[in-house]
Short mmCIF file of C-alpha atoms and ligand atoms in Angstrom, two decimals:
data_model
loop_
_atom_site.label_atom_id
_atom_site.label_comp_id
_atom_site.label_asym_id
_atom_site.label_seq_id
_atom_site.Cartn_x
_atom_site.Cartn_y
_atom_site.Cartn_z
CA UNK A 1 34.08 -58.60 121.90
CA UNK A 2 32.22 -55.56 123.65
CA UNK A 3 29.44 -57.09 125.99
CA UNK A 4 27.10 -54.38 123.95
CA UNK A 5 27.45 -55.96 120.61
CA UNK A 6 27.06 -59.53 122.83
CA UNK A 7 23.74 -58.43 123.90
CA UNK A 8 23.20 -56.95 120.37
CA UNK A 9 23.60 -59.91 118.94
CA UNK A 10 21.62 -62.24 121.38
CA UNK A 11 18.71 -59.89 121.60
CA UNK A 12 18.50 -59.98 117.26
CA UNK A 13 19.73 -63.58 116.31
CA UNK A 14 17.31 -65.01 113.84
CA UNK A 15 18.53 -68.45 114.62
CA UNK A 16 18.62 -70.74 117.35
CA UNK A 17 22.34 -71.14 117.16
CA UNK A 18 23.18 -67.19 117.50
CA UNK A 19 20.73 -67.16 120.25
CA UNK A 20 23.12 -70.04 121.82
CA UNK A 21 26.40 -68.49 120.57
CA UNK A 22 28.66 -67.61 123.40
CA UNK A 23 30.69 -64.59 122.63
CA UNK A 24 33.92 -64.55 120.53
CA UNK A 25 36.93 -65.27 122.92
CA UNK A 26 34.58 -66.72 125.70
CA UNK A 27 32.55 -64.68 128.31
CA UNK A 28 35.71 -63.59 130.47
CA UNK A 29 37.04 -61.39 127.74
CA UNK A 30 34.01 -59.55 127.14
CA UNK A 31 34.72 -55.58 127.18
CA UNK A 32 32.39 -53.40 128.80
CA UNK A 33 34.36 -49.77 128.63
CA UNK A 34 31.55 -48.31 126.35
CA UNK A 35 28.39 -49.72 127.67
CA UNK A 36 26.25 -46.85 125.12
CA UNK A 37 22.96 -45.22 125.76
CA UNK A 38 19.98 -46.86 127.19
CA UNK A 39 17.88 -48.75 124.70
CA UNK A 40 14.08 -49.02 124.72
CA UNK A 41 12.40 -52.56 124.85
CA UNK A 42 12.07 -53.93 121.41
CA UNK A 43 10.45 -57.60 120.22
CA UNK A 44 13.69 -59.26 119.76
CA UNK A 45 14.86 -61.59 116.47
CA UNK A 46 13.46 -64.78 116.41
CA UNK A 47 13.78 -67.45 114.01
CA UNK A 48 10.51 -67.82 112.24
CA UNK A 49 9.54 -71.66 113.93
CA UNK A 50 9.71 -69.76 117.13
CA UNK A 51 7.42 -66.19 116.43
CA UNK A 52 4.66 -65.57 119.10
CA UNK A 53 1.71 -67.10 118.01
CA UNK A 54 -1.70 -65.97 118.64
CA UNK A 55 -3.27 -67.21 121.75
CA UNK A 56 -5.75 -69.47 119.92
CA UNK A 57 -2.82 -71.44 118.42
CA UNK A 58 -1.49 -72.11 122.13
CA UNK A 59 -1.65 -76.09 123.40
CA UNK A 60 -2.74 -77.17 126.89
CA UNK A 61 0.22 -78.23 129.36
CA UNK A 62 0.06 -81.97 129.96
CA UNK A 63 -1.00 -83.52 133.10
CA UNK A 64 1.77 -85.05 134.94
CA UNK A 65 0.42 -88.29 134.98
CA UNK A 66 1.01 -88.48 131.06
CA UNK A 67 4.78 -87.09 131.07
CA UNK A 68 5.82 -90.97 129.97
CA UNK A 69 4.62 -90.19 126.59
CA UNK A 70 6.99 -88.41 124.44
CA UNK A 71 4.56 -85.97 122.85
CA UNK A 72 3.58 -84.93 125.85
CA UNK A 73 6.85 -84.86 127.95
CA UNK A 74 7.68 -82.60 124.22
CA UNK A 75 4.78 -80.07 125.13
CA UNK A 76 6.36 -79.55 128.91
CA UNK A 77 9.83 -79.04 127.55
CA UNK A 78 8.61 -76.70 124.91
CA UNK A 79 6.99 -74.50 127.56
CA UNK A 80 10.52 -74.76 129.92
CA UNK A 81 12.95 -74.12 126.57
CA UNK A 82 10.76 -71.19 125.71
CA UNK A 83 11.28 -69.64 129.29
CA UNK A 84 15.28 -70.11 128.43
CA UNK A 85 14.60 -68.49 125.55
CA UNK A 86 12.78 -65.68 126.82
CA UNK A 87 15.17 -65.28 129.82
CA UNK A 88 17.89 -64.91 127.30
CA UNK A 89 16.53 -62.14 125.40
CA UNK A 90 15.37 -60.40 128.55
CA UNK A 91 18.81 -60.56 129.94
CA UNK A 92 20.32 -59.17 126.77
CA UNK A 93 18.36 -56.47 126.72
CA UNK A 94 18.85 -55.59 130.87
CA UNK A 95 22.62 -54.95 129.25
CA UNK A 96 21.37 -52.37 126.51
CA UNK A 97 19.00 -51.00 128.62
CA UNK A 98 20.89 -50.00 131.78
CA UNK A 99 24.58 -48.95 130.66
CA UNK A 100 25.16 -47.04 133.59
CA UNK A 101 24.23 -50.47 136.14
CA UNK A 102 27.68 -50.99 138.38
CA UNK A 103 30.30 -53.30 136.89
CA UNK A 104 29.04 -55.97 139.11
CA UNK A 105 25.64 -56.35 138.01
CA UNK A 106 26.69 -56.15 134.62
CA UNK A 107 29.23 -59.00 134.94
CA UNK A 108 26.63 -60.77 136.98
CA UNK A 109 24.08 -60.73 133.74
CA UNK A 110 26.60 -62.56 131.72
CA UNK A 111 27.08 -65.21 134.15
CA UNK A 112 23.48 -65.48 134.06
CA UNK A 113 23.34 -65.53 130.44
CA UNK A 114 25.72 -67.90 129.66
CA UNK A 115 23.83 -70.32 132.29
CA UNK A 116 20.41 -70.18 130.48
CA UNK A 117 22.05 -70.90 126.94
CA UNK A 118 23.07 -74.19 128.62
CA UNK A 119 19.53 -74.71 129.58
CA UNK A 120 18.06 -73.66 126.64
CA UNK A 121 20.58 -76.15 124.69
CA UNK A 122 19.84 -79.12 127.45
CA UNK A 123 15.78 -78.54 126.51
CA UNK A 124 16.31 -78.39 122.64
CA UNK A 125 18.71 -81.29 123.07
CA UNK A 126 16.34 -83.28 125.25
CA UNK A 127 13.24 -81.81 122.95
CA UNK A 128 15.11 -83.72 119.98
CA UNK A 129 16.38 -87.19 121.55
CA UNK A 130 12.45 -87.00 122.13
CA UNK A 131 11.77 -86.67 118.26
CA UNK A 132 10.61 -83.20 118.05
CA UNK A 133 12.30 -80.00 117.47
CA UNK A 134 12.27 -77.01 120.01
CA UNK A 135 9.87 -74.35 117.68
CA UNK A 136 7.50 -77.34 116.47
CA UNK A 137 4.83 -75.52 118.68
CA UNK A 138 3.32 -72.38 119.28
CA UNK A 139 5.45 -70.42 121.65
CA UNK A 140 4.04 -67.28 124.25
CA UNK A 141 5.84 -63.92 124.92
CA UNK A 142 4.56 -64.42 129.21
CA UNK A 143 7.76 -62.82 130.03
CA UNK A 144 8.59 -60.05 127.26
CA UNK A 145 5.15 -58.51 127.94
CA UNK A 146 6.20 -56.56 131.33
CA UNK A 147 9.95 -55.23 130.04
CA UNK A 148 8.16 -51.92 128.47
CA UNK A 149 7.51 -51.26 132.50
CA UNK A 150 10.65 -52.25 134.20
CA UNK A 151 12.60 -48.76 133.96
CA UNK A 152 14.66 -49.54 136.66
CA UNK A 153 17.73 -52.50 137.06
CA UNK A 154 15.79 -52.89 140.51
CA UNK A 155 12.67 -53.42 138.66
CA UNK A 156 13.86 -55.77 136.14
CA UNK A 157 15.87 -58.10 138.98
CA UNK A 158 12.38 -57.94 141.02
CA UNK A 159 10.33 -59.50 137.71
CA UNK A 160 12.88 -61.45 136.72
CA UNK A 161 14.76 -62.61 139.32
CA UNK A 162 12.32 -62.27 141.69
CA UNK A 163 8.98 -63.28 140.08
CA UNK A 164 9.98 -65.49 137.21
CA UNK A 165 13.09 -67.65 139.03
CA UNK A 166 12.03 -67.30 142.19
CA UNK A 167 9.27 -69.40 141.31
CA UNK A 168 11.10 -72.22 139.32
CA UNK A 169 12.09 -72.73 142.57
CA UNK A 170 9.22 -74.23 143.29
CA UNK A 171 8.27 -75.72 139.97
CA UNK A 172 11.58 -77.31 139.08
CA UNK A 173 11.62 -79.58 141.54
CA UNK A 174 8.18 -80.33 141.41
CA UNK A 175 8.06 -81.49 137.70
CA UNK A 176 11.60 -82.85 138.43
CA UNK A 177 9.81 -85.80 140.38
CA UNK A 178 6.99 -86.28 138.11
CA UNK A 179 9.56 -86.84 135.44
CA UNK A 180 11.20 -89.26 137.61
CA UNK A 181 7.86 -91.01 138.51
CA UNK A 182 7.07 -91.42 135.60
CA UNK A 183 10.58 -93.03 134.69
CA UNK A 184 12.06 -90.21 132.71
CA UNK A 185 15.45 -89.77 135.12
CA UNK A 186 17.11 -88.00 131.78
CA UNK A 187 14.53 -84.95 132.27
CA UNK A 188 14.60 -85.12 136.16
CA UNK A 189 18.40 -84.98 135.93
CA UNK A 190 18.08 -81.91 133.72
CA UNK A 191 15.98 -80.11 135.67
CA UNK A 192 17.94 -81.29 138.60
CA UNK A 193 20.88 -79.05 137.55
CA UNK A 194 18.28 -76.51 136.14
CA UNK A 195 17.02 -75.88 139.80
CA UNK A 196 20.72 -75.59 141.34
CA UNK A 197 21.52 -72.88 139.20
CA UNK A 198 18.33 -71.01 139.75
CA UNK A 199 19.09 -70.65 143.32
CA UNK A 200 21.88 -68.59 141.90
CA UNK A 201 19.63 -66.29 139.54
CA UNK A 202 17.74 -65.62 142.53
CA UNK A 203 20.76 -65.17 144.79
CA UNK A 204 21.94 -62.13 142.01
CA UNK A 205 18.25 -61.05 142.51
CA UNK A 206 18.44 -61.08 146.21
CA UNK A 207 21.57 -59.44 146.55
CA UNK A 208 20.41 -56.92 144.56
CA UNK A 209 17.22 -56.43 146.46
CA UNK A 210 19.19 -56.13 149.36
CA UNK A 211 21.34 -53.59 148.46
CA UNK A 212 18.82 -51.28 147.47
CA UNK A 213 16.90 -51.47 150.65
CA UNK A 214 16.78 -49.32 153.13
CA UNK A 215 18.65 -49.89 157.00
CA UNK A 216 15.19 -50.49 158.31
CA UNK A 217 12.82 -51.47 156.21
CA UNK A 218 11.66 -54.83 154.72
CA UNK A 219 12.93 -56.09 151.22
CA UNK A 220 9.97 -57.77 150.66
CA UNK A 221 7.87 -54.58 151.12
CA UNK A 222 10.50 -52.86 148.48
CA UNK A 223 10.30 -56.10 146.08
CA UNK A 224 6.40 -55.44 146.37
CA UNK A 225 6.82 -51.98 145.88
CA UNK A 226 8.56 -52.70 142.92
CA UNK A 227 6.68 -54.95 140.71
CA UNK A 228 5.01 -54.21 137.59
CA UNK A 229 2.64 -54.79 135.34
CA UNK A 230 0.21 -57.94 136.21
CA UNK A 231 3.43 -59.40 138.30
CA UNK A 232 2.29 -59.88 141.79
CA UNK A 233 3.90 -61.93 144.56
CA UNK A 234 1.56 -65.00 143.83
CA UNK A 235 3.16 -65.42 140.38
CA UNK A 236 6.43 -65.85 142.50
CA UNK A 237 5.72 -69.29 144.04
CA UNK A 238 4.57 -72.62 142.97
CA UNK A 239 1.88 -74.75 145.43
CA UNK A 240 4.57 -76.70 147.05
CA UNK A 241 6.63 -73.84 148.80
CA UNK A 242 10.10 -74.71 149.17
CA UNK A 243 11.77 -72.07 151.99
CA UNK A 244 15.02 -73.98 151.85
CA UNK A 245 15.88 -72.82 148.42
CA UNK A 246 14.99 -69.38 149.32
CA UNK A 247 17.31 -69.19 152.42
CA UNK A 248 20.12 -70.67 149.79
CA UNK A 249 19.60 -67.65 147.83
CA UNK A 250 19.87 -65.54 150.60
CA UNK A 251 16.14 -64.40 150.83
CA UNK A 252 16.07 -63.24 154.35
CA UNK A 253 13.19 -64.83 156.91
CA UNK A 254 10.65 -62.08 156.54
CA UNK A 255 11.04 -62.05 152.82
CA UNK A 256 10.42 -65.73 152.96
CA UNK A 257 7.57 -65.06 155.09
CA UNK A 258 6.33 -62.39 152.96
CA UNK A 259 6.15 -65.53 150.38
CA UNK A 260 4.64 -68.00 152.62
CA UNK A 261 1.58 -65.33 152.81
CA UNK A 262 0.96 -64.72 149.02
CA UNK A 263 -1.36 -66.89 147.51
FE1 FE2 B 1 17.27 -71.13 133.17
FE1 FE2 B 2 17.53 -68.73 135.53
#
């Protein structure tokens, strides 16, 4: 299968299942020898349970003291599976948008893709042993809304990566142990493996932050220098700073102490 009708495919499923699909004949024999021209950001299939709803319909995120009771451990998971989600499509897209992106990053995406389909599945799974149904509530489009401004792969690894991960490196664990203090070890051990992984996605970010700056300069001033939209360092961390998982992804120390400053 060509990794542009993958992406194709992902990007425009109308079900939950195509959006999980991996690609005919597994991820490793994806071609890429005719990548095509560079697509414009479009609002990508959904199934109709899971359209963005108007901000009125949104719910409140539960406080973690309450994460015991199922309908409100549902409302957290809904939030986390819609991120999957959202990473998905915004990954998809990264492949129809920059074609001429070396080999490399291209091959990176789909390891990243085929990651966040198994967390999207463990949330829908987890979203169901809980009696609900991943789409039963209103779902945002936080993450689609700055892909009309990322025109460059740098850009897009920068709010994604960068922003969006990087900051679930903070959060994961956090809500990790208020699942588990609560008693709920089967969500703690999802986002357990949830928060390994994202030291990866940040790790492809890193690397490619690194490569594209500069003998001399800071990669945190070029990651600042290349956010858009209302993304701003701040939206990149959680309150209880983790540095650890940064080195892991190979932030280097003034990057991390770029971080440590942006509140
Ligand atoms: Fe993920
Ligand atoms: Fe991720």
């Amino acid at each position: 299968m060509r990794l542009r009708d993958f992406a194709e495919r992902l990007l425009h499923a109308t079900t939950l299942e195509q959006k999980l699909m991996p690609p005919e004949g597994g991820y490793a024999a994806l071609t890429d020898h005719d990548p095509g021209e560079p697509r414009a950001w479009s609002a990508p299939g959904r199934p109709p349970e899971l359209e963005i709803a108007p901000r009125r319909h949104r719910f409140k995120f539960p406080h973690p003291d309450n994460l015991a009771e199922p309908e409100m451990a549902v409302r957290a998971l809904h939030t986390f599976a819609n991120h999957e989600l959202m990473a998905i499509e915004l990954m998809a897209w990264a492949l129809l948008a920059y074609p001429e992106a070396p080999a490399s990053f291209r091959a990176g995406m789909v390891r990243l893709i085929a990651d966040e389909q198994c967390h999207l599945k463990l949330y829908a799974d987890r979203i169901a042993e809980l009696g609900a149904r991943f789409g039963d509530l209103p779902v945002n489009d936080h993450f689609w809304r700055c892909a009309p401004s990322l025109t460059s792969p740098l850009k897009w690894v920068c709010a994604m990566n960068l922003t969006f991960e990087q900051g679930n490196l903070d959060h994961a664990p956090y809500f990790e142990e208020q699942f588990r203090r609560v008693g709920d070890l089967k969500t703690a051990q999802i986002l357990e493996k949830i928060f390994e992984d994202e030291i990866h996605h940040v790790g492809f970010g890193a690397s490619w932050l690194r490569q594209n700056t500069p003998q001399g300069q800071s990669s945190f001033e070029i990651y600042c220098q290349n956010l858009t939209f209302h993304n701003e360092p701040a939206r990149a961390r959680g309150a209880n700073f983790n540095p650890e998982a940064r080195r892991r992804a190979g932030l280097d120390e003034d990057f991390v102490a770029g971080m440590r400053r942006a509140t």
